[in-house]
Amino acid sequence: MSSDQPMPEPEPGPADASPPVPGRADVPPPAPAAVDAVPLPAPRPVDARPPAPVPHDRDRAPADGLAHDPAETAFLRLLAAGAAAEDYERPVLRARADGASAGRLAALERAKLLALRVRAELEGRRRREAELSALYATAHDLAGLRDLDAVLRAIVRRARSLLGTEVAYLTLNDPAAGDTYMRVTDGSVSARFQQLRLGMGEGLGGLVAQTARPYVTDNYFHDERFRHTRTIDSGVHDEGLVAILGVPLMLGSGVIGVLFAADRRERVFEHGEIALLAAHAAHAAVAIDTARLLAETRKTLTELEAANEIIRDRSSVIERASDIHDRLTELVLRGGGVADVAQALAEVLHGDVEFTDPGRAPAAALDRSRADGHAVREGADWVAAVGAGGEVLGALVLRGHPALDPVDQRTLERAAMVTSLLLLARRTAGEAEQRVRGELLDDLLNAADRDPRLLGERAARVGADLDAPHIVLAARTDEAPPAHGAPEADGEAASHPDGADRRRLWSAASHLAATRRGLAAVRDGGAVLLLPLGPDGDPAHTAREIAARLGAALHQPVTVGASAPVPAPAVRPAAVVDAYAEARRCREALRVLGRAGQGAAAADFGFLGLLLADTRDVDGFVHRTLGPVADYDARRGTELLRTLGAYFACGMSPARTKDSLHVHVNTVAQRLERVSRLLGPDWQTPARALEIQLALRLHQLSSAVARDTGR
């Protein structure tokens, strides 16, 4: 908060000139206030000269003074002595005991009231003098403090002393959170109270912070002028507070916090006390702002010293940067590899450097590095994306080196650029091999009558084994494909408006196929891959993995459909053609179902898989859908499948089902509950119910065929 804004210092005035307090328009005249730690001056004699005597009748009150009556002169002596208020009753009582007339007694009563009014004015002046002395001492003390915490503690202690309350505390506004929080307390005993946070407008303090006006309550829990919340009321209740006075800490026109004085009993805070605490808060706000400015100045000086230290260290850092530059240049000239770059960088930066593929690098850090073009920190590591032309080739990861200066960070980024150049050079050398792989896959798809022996020999030259089981995967991005049915040459792909993206897809697919001893080619606006079947033998899992890997490499969704396993592609090339058609149908089904960017095989589509797959694996579909129920019937001798068939045949009505099966309705309910545990709680949703009914029909048909054929 800036200290350039003018800050008027409020001066406590007479009690009737105190700032207005909401809900306290009828506050009585101020009474003497106890000020802790500030000594009150001794009563001073009043230089009051009695008025000139005027003749008067004893039965009539004099019009201009009582100077000639010893009883009435006693009031002046009481004023001069600073007597207590009850002492002013004695002259009246004495006159009444002496048998004074009614007029005489009335005159004495008027004189007593006048003397009491003068006494109250004198007490008010003495109290204001003491308050001004206390405020002066407070300003002097605060001006000598430099630490913000010490300033806040001094403010709260002096506020408690000035008003003689049991508790004083201070809250500061939190602009980021939009609330105000407890900062310092004095006299507090409740941990919950000391950790309170008040939303703007919540509780008395939140109302002061929001309106920038003082608020006072004689009984907090019976005051409905502000919004009570359970959290705030619980904290106030734990502390036992009843009467609370809060005034805003103002800097210019803004509120930075609230200063409170509170008692654990009902108490009426007078206007003078409110004005005193407000004046104290004004001094406190200036002291807080001064302490903050001093803290910021110290922080700036510390930062300047740190910057000076950095400047002193730059020479050694620049020398390291020059060293790594020379070493990287030498590596490129003598044909070094990615591992050589990582080793050289590790020696210069004194850390562990590793090149990782896009799939193994931290995804979020890799994305940030690619977007920013700089190395980014990930925990205790640093990640620099290695890429070219929008394609991410991997990342250089510097491990266990959280403190990295800008020059070393730039060194890591330069090494990433050198690594991308080496990878591109290696890719250029491998593109010939990739074209050979693509031509071999094209021959498998276009010429089913090729000699299997020649196909096997060609595959062996590129490291592929076409005698092992493979799966065909069809991949594409969201761009519209070209005319269906023919492969695309490299030049055709590049000349198409979206050819650059498809070329990147083909490049990534070819690289992926080469690492897995498979084949890849550009076809039908996308890419086709022929990969060995994984150890798990699950085409759907492979499709999902390839979709994720290609999507990470291209930084855009790639949809992948997988075929059923092809036992030996070189022996039966025609099976590769059928498998490619099945993979394409799965890929397009994903896009139609709104699942673009995912991977799947026919088995993932339930009964739709029967239409997508070439093998029409009816038994597999029935087992995937009803297997748990059928197995349970086989083990336990139950009739869950029969109950399911009757349940769907009766319109999913348990009452009609029990009539159809001639069992009790509770039996039907128990069987259906068992089905829910076996098939999952969503088995009656429309999509699952449709699959289950189709599987039941196919199961009944296969059972009938088995009975008719005697199998």
XYZ file of C-alpha atoms in Angstrom:
711
model
C 0.000 0.000 0.000
C 1.519 3.292 -1.037
C 2.587 5.850 1.504
C 2.248 8.741 -0.990
C -1.426 9.240 -0.184
C -2.144 12.074 2.311
C -3.187 10.719 5.652
C -4.981 13.238 7.930
C -4.323 12.547 11.578
C -7.617 12.652 13.513
C -7.652 14.715 16.667
C -9.900 13.618 19.472
C -12.469 16.305 20.141
C -15.245 16.758 22.682
C -17.457 13.841 23.468
C -20.351 15.307 21.505
C -18.155 15.593 18.361
C -17.156 11.909 18.196
C -17.700 10.024 14.922
C -21.195 8.559 14.476
C -21.528 4.894 15.456
C -24.308 2.823 13.837
C -26.986 1.891 16.308
C -25.607 4.223 19.030
C -27.372 7.549 18.530
C -28.312 7.869 22.225
C -24.924 7.370 23.880
C -24.867 9.234 27.286
C -22.190 11.791 28.113
C -18.750 10.216 28.576
C -17.686 9.010 31.986
C -14.112 9.004 33.252
C -12.048 6.328 31.428
C -9.320 4.247 32.979
C -6.159 4.474 30.859
C -3.604 1.802 31.613
C 0.055 2.738 31.389
C -0.827 6.463 30.969
C -0.903 8.403 34.311
C -3.731 10.875 34.675
C -2.748 14.369 35.836
C -3.679 15.366 39.393
C -6.829 17.508 39.758
C -6.019 21.142 39.277
C -7.769 23.991 41.101
C -10.160 25.950 38.958
C -9.638 29.666 38.839
C -13.297 30.529 39.213
C -14.048 33.998 40.535
C -17.494 34.208 42.229
C -19.930 36.614 40.631
C -20.818 39.919 42.299
C -23.362 39.610 45.134
C -26.946 40.506 44.374
C -29.551 41.061 47.091
C -32.192 38.362 47.095
C -34.975 36.958 49.178
C -34.373 33.615 50.992
C -37.602 32.227 49.519
C -36.505 33.129 45.965
C -33.474 31.718 44.128
C -30.890 34.381 43.319
C -30.548 35.189 39.637
C -26.795 35.605 39.340
C -24.915 33.577 41.955
C -24.641 32.120 45.425
C -21.358 33.636 46.495
C -22.683 35.106 49.838
C -24.180 31.795 51.089
C -21.657 29.514 52.847
C -23.733 26.397 52.022
C -23.802 27.230 48.341
C -20.159 28.278 48.317
C -19.421 24.707 49.352
C -20.043 23.573 45.789
C -17.110 25.698 44.628
C -14.906 24.184 47.314
C -15.981 20.695 46.186
C -15.073 21.572 42.603
C -11.708 22.913 43.682
C -10.988 19.771 45.695
C -12.026 17.385 42.901
C -14.561 15.662 45.177
C -16.579 12.626 44.167
C -20.039 13.095 42.640
C -21.872 11.831 45.752
C -20.257 14.589 47.872
C -22.352 17.192 46.034
C -25.506 15.919 47.753
C -24.335 16.943 51.218
C -25.083 20.737 51.056
C -28.626 19.963 49.893
C -29.122 17.369 52.624
C -27.728 19.735 55.252
C -30.061 22.575 54.149
C -33.031 20.203 54.205
C -32.082 19.093 57.704
C -31.859 22.776 58.791
C -35.447 23.365 57.626
C -34.674 25.526 54.557
C -37.620 26.746 52.522
C -38.686 25.102 49.268
C -37.291 27.977 47.227
C -33.996 27.680 49.008
C -33.822 23.940 48.361
C -34.681 24.451 44.674
C -31.888 27.000 44.364
C -29.442 24.575 45.977
C -30.539 21.809 43.573
C -29.897 24.120 40.607
C -26.506 25.049 42.028
C -25.678 21.357 42.554
C -26.581 20.470 38.965
C -24.544 23.384 37.672
C -21.558 22.289 39.792
C -21.892 18.687 38.578
C -21.996 19.918 34.978
C -18.831 21.942 35.556
C -17.262 18.906 37.241
C -18.132 16.688 34.231
C -16.616 19.262 31.874
C -13.438 19.405 33.936
C -13.245 15.594 34.062
C -13.790 15.458 30.291
C -10.977 17.925 29.720
C -8.649 15.997 32.021
C -9.568 12.753 30.280
C -8.964 14.252 26.827
C -5.648 15.616 28.055
C -4.706 12.135 29.257
C -5.880 10.621 25.963
C -3.844 13.113 23.966
C -0.821 12.303 26.102
C -1.424 8.602 25.534
C -1.784 9.106 21.778
C 1.399 11.155 21.717
C 3.237 8.420 23.622
C 1.767 5.811 21.259
C 2.891 7.719 18.176
C 6.338 8.146 19.701
C 6.604 4.414 20.495
C 5.341 3.314 17.071
C 7.713 5.679 15.305
C 10.643 3.937 16.962
C 9.618 0.445 15.797
C 10.888 -1.049 12.550
C 9.739 -4.671 12.606
C 6.157 -5.169 11.367
C 5.326 -7.855 13.911
C 6.622 -5.694 16.737
C 4.537 -2.749 15.453
C 1.370 -4.860 15.367
C 1.923 -6.228 18.857
C 2.563 -2.719 20.237
C -0.617 -1.408 18.586
C -2.790 -4.094 20.143
C -1.222 -3.815 23.605
C -1.638 -0.018 23.628
C -5.252 -0.283 22.430
C -6.062 -2.639 25.296
C -4.323 -0.290 27.751
C -6.039 2.859 26.454
C -9.564 1.485 26.795
C -8.910 -0.775 29.797
C -10.479 -3.810 28.105
C -9.820 -7.476 28.772
C -8.959 -8.308 25.148
C -7.655 -6.396 22.146
C -6.925 -7.769 18.698
C -6.190 -6.715 15.149
C -7.211 -8.187 11.787
C -5.661 -7.427 8.392
C -7.385 -7.591 5.020
C -6.361 -10.265 2.494
C -7.111 -8.817 -0.982
C -6.282 -12.113 -2.704
C -8.757 -14.141 -0.611
C -11.281 -11.302 -0.330
C -11.564 -11.563 3.467
C -9.872 -10.376 6.662
C -7.905 -12.593 9.047
C -6.796 -12.480 12.678
C -3.200 -11.176 12.833
C -2.380 -10.250 16.465
C -4.234 -10.687 19.773
C -3.571 -9.528 23.335
C -5.378 -11.101 26.268
C -6.851 -13.890 24.111
C -6.951 -17.493 25.435
C -8.769 -19.343 22.606
C -6.746 -20.939 19.788
C -9.823 -21.060 17.554
C -10.435 -17.342 18.054
C -6.791 -16.545 17.240
C -7.113 -18.305 13.849
C -10.411 -16.774 12.684
C -10.968 -15.521 9.138
C -13.905 -13.184 8.517
C -15.519 -12.732 5.130
C -16.363 -9.177 4.098
C -19.669 -8.326 5.765
C -19.532 -11.304 8.154
C -19.543 -10.610 11.877
C -18.813 -7.222 13.371
C -15.214 -7.188 12.102
C -16.180 -8.137 8.543
C -18.760 -5.325 8.564
C -16.158 -2.779 9.712
C -13.715 -3.978 7.041
C -16.389 -3.729 4.352
C -17.970 -0.381 5.295
C -14.840 1.385 6.653
C -16.906 2.632 9.621
C -16.563 1.905 13.357
C -19.091 -0.477 14.888
C -19.777 -1.189 18.539
C -22.010 -3.729 20.259
C -22.843 -4.003 23.938
C -23.791 -7.687 23.520
C -22.429 -9.424 20.421
C -24.739 -12.438 20.411
C -27.906 -10.353 20.775
C -26.963 -7.837 18.083
C -28.673 -8.490 14.728
C -27.154 -5.563 12.785
C -24.472 -7.774 11.249
C -24.421 -11.241 9.740
C -23.610 -14.025 12.192
C -21.839 -17.149 10.961
C -21.227 -20.401 12.803
C -17.433 -20.149 12.458
C -17.171 -16.591 13.782
C -19.743 -17.071 16.537
C -17.969 -20.237 17.704
C -14.644 -18.387 17.953
C -16.196 -15.441 19.822
C -18.009 -17.857 22.138
C -14.790 -19.763 22.877
C -13.089 -16.491 23.808
C -16.108 -15.459 25.920
C -16.395 -11.969 24.395
C -19.596 -9.956 24.904
C -18.967 -6.250 24.244
C -16.883 -5.464 21.162
C -15.704 -2.199 19.584
C -14.088 -2.265 16.130
C -12.605 0.652 14.181
C -11.080 0.537 10.682
C -7.375 0.920 9.959
C -7.405 3.411 7.084
C -4.702 4.316 4.584
C -6.058 7.049 2.414
C -9.498 5.860 1.345
C -8.683 2.171 1.699
C -9.128 -0.161 4.657
C -6.142 -2.365 5.494
C -7.574 -3.953 8.632
C -9.628 -3.541 11.803
C -8.560 -2.763 15.396
C -10.750 -4.170 18.199
C -11.203 -3.703 21.920
C -13.487 -6.162 23.710
C -14.697 -7.227 27.161
C -16.088 -10.509 28.434
C -19.046 -8.690 29.997
C -21.608 -6.206 28.769
C -20.144 -2.738 28.486
C -21.197 0.561 26.935
C -18.342 2.071 24.927
C -18.721 5.855 25.104
C -18.268 8.197 22.148
C -15.010 9.446 23.609
C -13.657 5.893 23.823
C -14.663 5.232 20.233
C -12.924 8.434 19.102
C -9.834 7.508 21.128
C -9.559 4.054 19.540
C -10.169 5.560 16.076
C -7.353 8.072 16.606
C -5.094 5.281 17.825
C -6.012 3.253 14.707
C -5.037 6.192 12.488
C -1.563 6.313 14.054
C -1.367 2.531 13.833
C -2.196 2.476 10.113
C 0.619 4.923 9.394
C 3.015 2.851 11.505
C 1.989 -0.353 9.687
C 2.516 1.277 6.308
C 5.903 2.596 7.411
C 6.959 -0.839 8.670
C 5.845 -2.398 5.387
C 7.813 0.123 3.388
C 10.880 -0.561 5.511
C 10.427 -4.319 4.998
C 10.116 -3.803 1.243
C 13.229 -1.630 1.311
C 15.158 -4.319 3.175
C 13.911 -6.911 0.702
C 14.999 -4.722 -2.209
C 18.431 -4.276 -0.682
C 18.712 -8.039 -0.193
C 17.712 -8.600 -3.811
C 20.293 -6.067 -4.956
C 22.960 -7.868 -2.968
C 21.886 -11.166 -4.521
C 21.986 -9.606 -7.983
C 25.460 -8.307 -7.295
C 26.489 -11.812 -6.275
C 25.032 -13.169 -9.514
C 26.991 -10.618 -11.509
C 30.164 -11.701 -9.766
C 29.424 -15.306 -10.691
C 28.574 -14.624 -14.334
C 32.127 -14.871 -15.527
C 32.429 -18.515 -14.449
C 28.972 -19.280 -15.860
C 29.890 -17.738 -19.204
C 33.045 -19.812 -19.268
C 30.971 -22.972 -18.736
C 28.614 -21.932 -21.525
C 31.550 -21.382 -23.873
C 32.959 -24.776 -22.942
C 29.714 -26.632 -23.670
C 29.293 -24.742 -26.934
C 32.716 -25.887 -28.120
C 32.081 -29.466 -27.047
C 28.678 -29.648 -28.746
C 30.123 -28.232 -31.961
C 32.834 -30.857 -31.883
C 30.236 -33.598 -31.338
C 28.235 -32.541 -34.380
C 31.315 -32.331 -36.588
C 32.580 -35.794 -35.661
C 29.127 -37.407 -35.943
C 28.378 -37.964 -32.263
C 25.051 -39.273 -31.022
C 22.376 -38.256 -28.585
C 24.065 -40.135 -25.734
C 27.289 -38.169 -26.350
C 25.379 -34.885 -26.045
C 23.783 -35.989 -22.769
C 27.167 -37.049 -21.350
C 28.879 -33.782 -22.307
C 26.023 -31.751 -20.827
C 26.124 -33.765 -17.590
C 29.846 -33.054 -17.162
C 29.437 -29.313 -17.664
C 26.304 -28.903 -15.518
C 27.466 -31.379 -12.852
C 24.239 -33.374 -12.966
C 22.570 -36.459 -14.445
C 21.286 -35.788 -17.995
C 19.115 -38.257 -19.918
C 17.372 -38.184 -23.290
C 13.853 -39.676 -23.071
C 11.162 -40.472 -25.626
C 7.989 -38.305 -25.594
C 6.021 -41.087 -23.925
C 8.415 -41.366 -20.971
C 9.007 -37.665 -20.355
C 6.790 -35.764 -17.843
C 3.825 -34.846 -20.038
C 2.910 -31.510 -18.416
C 6.524 -30.260 -18.319
C 7.092 -31.406 -21.909
C 4.036 -29.479 -23.096
C 5.124 -26.325 -21.255
C 8.658 -26.549 -22.630
C 7.392 -27.068 -26.176
C 4.954 -24.140 -25.882
C 7.481 -21.739 -24.279
C 10.538 -22.853 -26.223
C 12.524 -22.962 -22.966
C 13.587 -25.527 -20.410
C 11.115 -25.755 -17.533
C 11.445 -26.974 -13.970
C 9.584 -30.116 -12.860
C 10.134 -30.669 -9.148
C 13.887 -31.133 -8.663
C 14.423 -31.747 -12.415
C 14.617 -29.618 -15.549
C 12.974 -30.633 -18.837
C 13.860 -29.259 -22.288
C 11.696 -30.395 -25.215
C 13.521 -31.773 -28.252
C 11.514 -31.162 -31.403
C 11.422 -29.897 -34.943
C 8.642 -28.493 -37.093
C 6.040 -28.803 -34.350
C 6.861 -32.488 -33.762
C 8.200 -33.508 -30.367
C 11.051 -36.008 -30.706
C 11.756 -36.388 -26.994
C 13.203 -34.429 -24.114
C 16.479 -33.776 -22.328
C 15.949 -34.230 -18.580
C 18.465 -32.815 -16.085
C 17.859 -34.628 -12.788
C 18.651 -33.587 -9.238
C 19.589 -30.013 -10.117
C 16.749 -27.745 -8.862
C 18.868 -24.551 -8.758
C 19.761 -23.684 -12.351
C 20.913 -20.190 -13.298
C 19.704 -18.602 -16.560
C 22.957 -19.234 -18.438
C 22.958 -22.928 -17.533
C 19.296 -23.083 -18.468
C 20.159 -21.625 -21.854
C 22.941 -24.208 -22.162
C 20.397 -26.983 -21.606
C 18.129 -25.465 -24.258
C 21.012 -25.210 -26.750
C 21.862 -28.863 -26.122
C 18.230 -29.746 -26.859
C 18.527 -27.959 -30.235
C 21.706 -29.892 -31.052
C 19.950 -33.123 -30.069
C 17.046 -32.351 -32.412
C 19.517 -31.781 -35.278
C 21.192 -35.138 -34.589
C 17.819 -36.897 -34.447
C 16.700 -35.321 -37.713
C 19.928 -36.400 -39.347
C 19.417 -39.927 -38.095
C 15.799 -39.838 -39.252
C 16.862 -38.757 -42.736
C 19.205 -41.707 -42.881
C 16.398 -44.006 -41.747
C 13.740 -42.726 -44.113
C 15.031 -44.987 -46.875
C 14.483 -47.972 -44.593
C 11.024 -46.654 -43.707
C 10.132 -46.381 -47.392
C 11.185 -49.990 -47.829
C 8.929 -50.953 -44.931
C 6.067 -48.932 -46.409
C 6.482 -50.530 -49.829
C 6.450 -53.991 -48.254
C 3.202 -53.237 -46.401
C 1.700 -51.779 -49.599
C 2.532 -55.012 -51.394
C 0.818 -57.012 -48.654
C -2.301 -54.873 -49.017
C -2.363 -54.545 -52.820
C -1.056 -57.872 -54.089
C -2.424 -60.814 -52.176
C -0.871 -63.259 -54.652
C 2.727 -62.349 -53.857
C 5.138 -65.173 -53.217
C 5.138 -65.703 -49.414
C 8.795 -66.717 -49.492
C 9.869 -63.450 -51.147
C 7.714 -61.455 -48.735
C 9.379 -63.195 -45.803
C 12.862 -62.470 -47.166
C 12.074 -58.779 -47.697
C 10.657 -58.551 -44.172
C 13.773 -60.159 -42.694
C 15.979 -57.498 -44.328
C 14.168 -54.771 -42.364
C 14.031 -56.779 -39.136
C 10.374 -57.883 -39.349
C 9.117 -61.432 -38.762
C 5.950 -61.936 -40.818
C 5.633 -65.565 -39.754
C 4.596 -64.464 -36.231
C 1.066 -63.253 -35.295
C 0.472 -59.571 -36.119
C -2.361 -57.069 -35.886
C -3.259 -54.323 -38.348
C -3.940 -50.800 -37.020
C -5.561 -47.957 -38.967
C -4.699 -44.492 -37.627
C -5.725 -41.001 -38.654
C -6.121 -37.496 -37.339
C -9.340 -35.483 -37.591
C -8.616 -34.034 -41.039
C -10.800 -35.207 -43.919
C -9.260 -38.062 -45.931
C -8.583 -37.935 -49.677
C -10.249 -40.202 -52.210
C -10.712 -43.710 -50.809
C -8.939 -46.779 -51.964
C -5.354 -46.037 -52.972
C -2.075 -45.423 -51.170
C -0.532 -41.974 -51.243
C 2.959 -41.235 -52.381
C 5.106 -38.975 -50.260
C 4.772 -36.125 -52.738
C 0.998 -36.459 -52.863
C 0.755 -36.350 -49.089
C 2.920 -33.255 -48.895
C 1.050 -31.415 -51.660
C -2.368 -31.942 -50.064
C -3.566 -28.979 -47.923
C -3.311 -31.198 -44.864
C -0.339 -33.143 -46.243
C 2.110 -31.758 -43.687
C 0.056 -33.209 -40.822
C -0.330 -36.568 -42.552
C 3.376 -36.635 -43.326
C 4.080 -36.064 -39.645
C 1.629 -38.882 -38.846
C 3.396 -41.202 -41.306
C 6.799 -40.234 -39.916
C 5.713 -40.887 -36.331
C 3.996 -44.152 -37.302
C 7.054 -45.326 -39.243
C 9.331 -44.549 -36.315
C 6.986 -46.398 -33.975
C 6.770 -49.403 -36.313
C 10.553 -49.564 -36.697
C 11.058 -49.633 -32.913
C 8.594 -52.557 -32.682
C 9.907 -54.541 -35.663
C 6.771 -53.772 -37.649
C 5.723 -52.032 -40.871
C 3.944 -48.726 -41.577
C 2.596 -46.957 -44.665
C 0.453 -43.987 -45.694
C -2.995 -45.036 -46.899
C -6.538 -43.634 -47.235
C -5.739 -40.274 -45.626
C -4.080 -41.846 -42.610
C -1.491 -44.393 -41.622
C -1.634 -48.184 -41.469
C 0.635 -50.211 -39.179
C 1.360 -53.923 -39.110
C 2.778 -54.728 -35.659
C 3.632 -57.960 -33.881
C 0.961 -59.024 -31.399
C 1.951 -57.955 -27.880
C 2.657 -60.330 -25.022
C -0.865 -59.844 -23.665
C -2.405 -60.795 -27.020
C -4.954 -57.952 -26.698
C -5.473 -55.896 -29.909
C -7.628 -53.348 -28.017
C -4.817 -52.603 -25.548
C -2.337 -52.174 -28.406
C -4.763 -49.807 -30.210
C -5.118 -47.616 -27.145
C -1.364 -47.530 -26.601
C -0.617 -46.596 -30.232
C -3.299 -43.865 -30.142
C -1.687 -42.364 -27.039
C 1.851 -42.564 -28.450
C 0.946 -41.027 -31.800
C -1.209 -38.348 -30.143
C 1.699 -37.387 -27.866
C 4.094 -37.216 -30.823
C 1.751 -35.072 -32.959
C 0.151 -33.092 -30.075
C -3.295 -33.694 -31.505
C -5.854 -36.508 -31.228
C -5.121 -39.635 -33.298
C -7.874 -42.260 -33.653
C -6.714 -45.869 -34.009
C -8.720 -48.987 -34.910
C -7.262 -52.481 -34.492
C -8.038 -55.767 -36.220
C -8.231 -59.261 -34.864
C -4.854 -61.094 -34.829
C -3.453 -62.243 -38.204
C -1.579 -65.543 -37.546
C 1.089 -65.291 -40.291
C 0.867 -62.309 -42.677
C 3.532 -63.630 -45.062
C 1.679 -66.942 -45.478
C -1.774 -65.399 -45.990
C -1.425 -61.846 -47.373
C -5.162 -61.781 -48.096
C -5.797 -61.925 -44.350
C -3.885 -58.628 -44.004
C -6.317 -56.979 -46.445
C -9.347 -58.210 -44.470
C -7.718 -57.165 -41.193
C -7.067 -53.668 -42.547
C -10.738 -53.343 -43.545
C -11.773 -54.416 -40.025
C -9.345 -51.939 -38.426
C -10.738 -49.117 -40.563
C -14.307 -50.011 -39.568
C -13.327 -49.871 -35.898
C -11.569 -46.545 -36.411
C -14.581 -44.993 -38.137
C -16.923 -46.424 -35.482
C -14.902 -44.580 -32.839
C -15.278 -41.299 -34.714
C -19.041 -41.825 -35.265
C -19.508 -42.581 -31.544
C -17.707 -39.363 -30.598
C -14.588 -41.137 -29.315
C -12.054 -39.550 -31.661
C -8.516 -39.665 -30.313
C -8.981 -43.119 -28.748
C -8.030 -46.637 -29.756
C -10.258 -49.734 -29.865
C -10.796 -53.147 -31.401
C -14.039 -54.906 -32.359
C -14.337 -56.470 -28.900
C -14.703 -52.979 -27.364
C -17.985 -52.271 -29.166
C -20.140 -55.026 -27.649
C -22.722 -56.340 -30.112
C -21.562 -53.722 -32.657
C -18.299 -55.638 -32.718
C -20.149 -58.495 -34.397
C -20.858 -56.163 -37.301
C -17.377 -54.607 -37.362
C -15.316 -57.781 -37.123
C -14.710 -60.135 -40.027
C -14.638 -63.233 -37.829
C -18.147 -62.724 -36.312
C -17.028 -64.136 -32.985
C -20.507 -64.884 -31.606
C -19.285 -67.123 -28.804
C -16.777 -64.516 -27.726
C -19.484 -61.836 -27.609
C -21.820 -64.061 -25.592
C -19.056 -64.944 -23.157
C -17.976 -61.326 -22.705
C -21.575 -60.274 -22.053
C -23.032 -63.194 -20.054
C -19.915 -65.121 -19.000
C -20.100 -64.333 -15.248
C -23.785 -65.358 -15.082
C -23.314 -68.523 -17.152
C -20.290 -69.545 -15.095
C -22.258 -68.994 -11.867
C -25.111 -71.172 -13.131
C -22.630 -73.875 -14.104
C -20.940 -73.829 -10.685
C -24.030 -73.501 -8.487
C -26.740 -75.161 -10.574
C -28.852 -71.970 -10.449
C -31.164 -70.568 -13.136
C -29.974 -66.983 -13.444
C -29.826 -67.077 -17.295
C -33.384 -68.484 -17.450
C -34.540 -65.798 -14.995
C -32.886 -63.082 -17.125
C -34.636 -64.334 -20.269
C -38.015 -64.417 -18.530
C -37.405 -60.979 -16.980
C -36.792 -59.324 -20.359
C -39.610 -61.326 -22.000
C -42.030 -60.005 -19.340
C -41.105 -56.379 -19.988
C -38.706 -56.209 -17.044
C -41.599 -56.713 -14.575
C -40.711 -58.838 -11.516
C -44.397 -59.558 -10.852
C -44.995 -61.022 -14.331
C -41.623 -62.786 -14.212
C -42.527 -64.710 -11.062
C -45.775 -65.863 -12.751
C -43.824 -66.973 -15.809
C -41.304 -68.921 -13.706
C -43.876 -70.086 -11.113
C -41.733 -68.866 -8.231
C -42.215 -66.351 -5.451
C -41.518 -62.692 -6.283
C -38.823 -62.618 -3.568
C -37.014 -65.377 -5.424
C -37.040 -63.245 -8.579
C -35.714 -60.263 -6.611
C -32.912 -62.326 -5.080
C -31.885 -63.712 -8.476
C -31.865 -60.249 -10.053
C -29.789 -58.939 -7.150
C -27.277 -61.719 -7.794
C -27.220 -60.742 -11.505
C -26.446 -57.138 -10.490
C -23.449 -58.304 -8.474
C -22.215 -60.434 -11.387
C -22.818 -57.986 -14.270
C -22.542 -54.657 -12.475
C -25.183 -52.197 -11.272
C -25.709 -50.688 -14.763
C -26.901 -53.909 -16.446
C -30.465 -52.560 -16.795
C -29.469 -49.358 -18.604
C -30.794 -49.280 -22.187
C -27.425 -49.926 -23.868
C -26.401 -52.788 -21.541
C -29.895 -54.282 -21.544
C -29.855 -54.374 -25.359
C -26.504 -56.174 -25.389
C -27.650 -58.642 -22.719
C -30.875 -59.436 -24.588
C -28.968 -60.001 -27.836
C -26.455 -62.203 -26.040
C -29.328 -64.181 -24.471
C -30.888 -64.769 -27.891
C -27.553 -65.862 -29.373
C -26.944 -68.115 -26.370
C -30.386 -69.708 -26.783
C -29.798 -70.194 -30.527
C -26.359 -71.747 -30.002
C -27.775 -74.018 -27.292
C -30.609 -75.095 -29.578
C -28.179 -75.776 -32.445
C -25.974 -77.787 -30.094
C -28.961 -79.894 -28.987
C -30.128 -80.488 -32.586
C -26.675 -81.516 -33.770
C -26.033 -83.634 -30.709
C -23.007 -81.634 -29.606
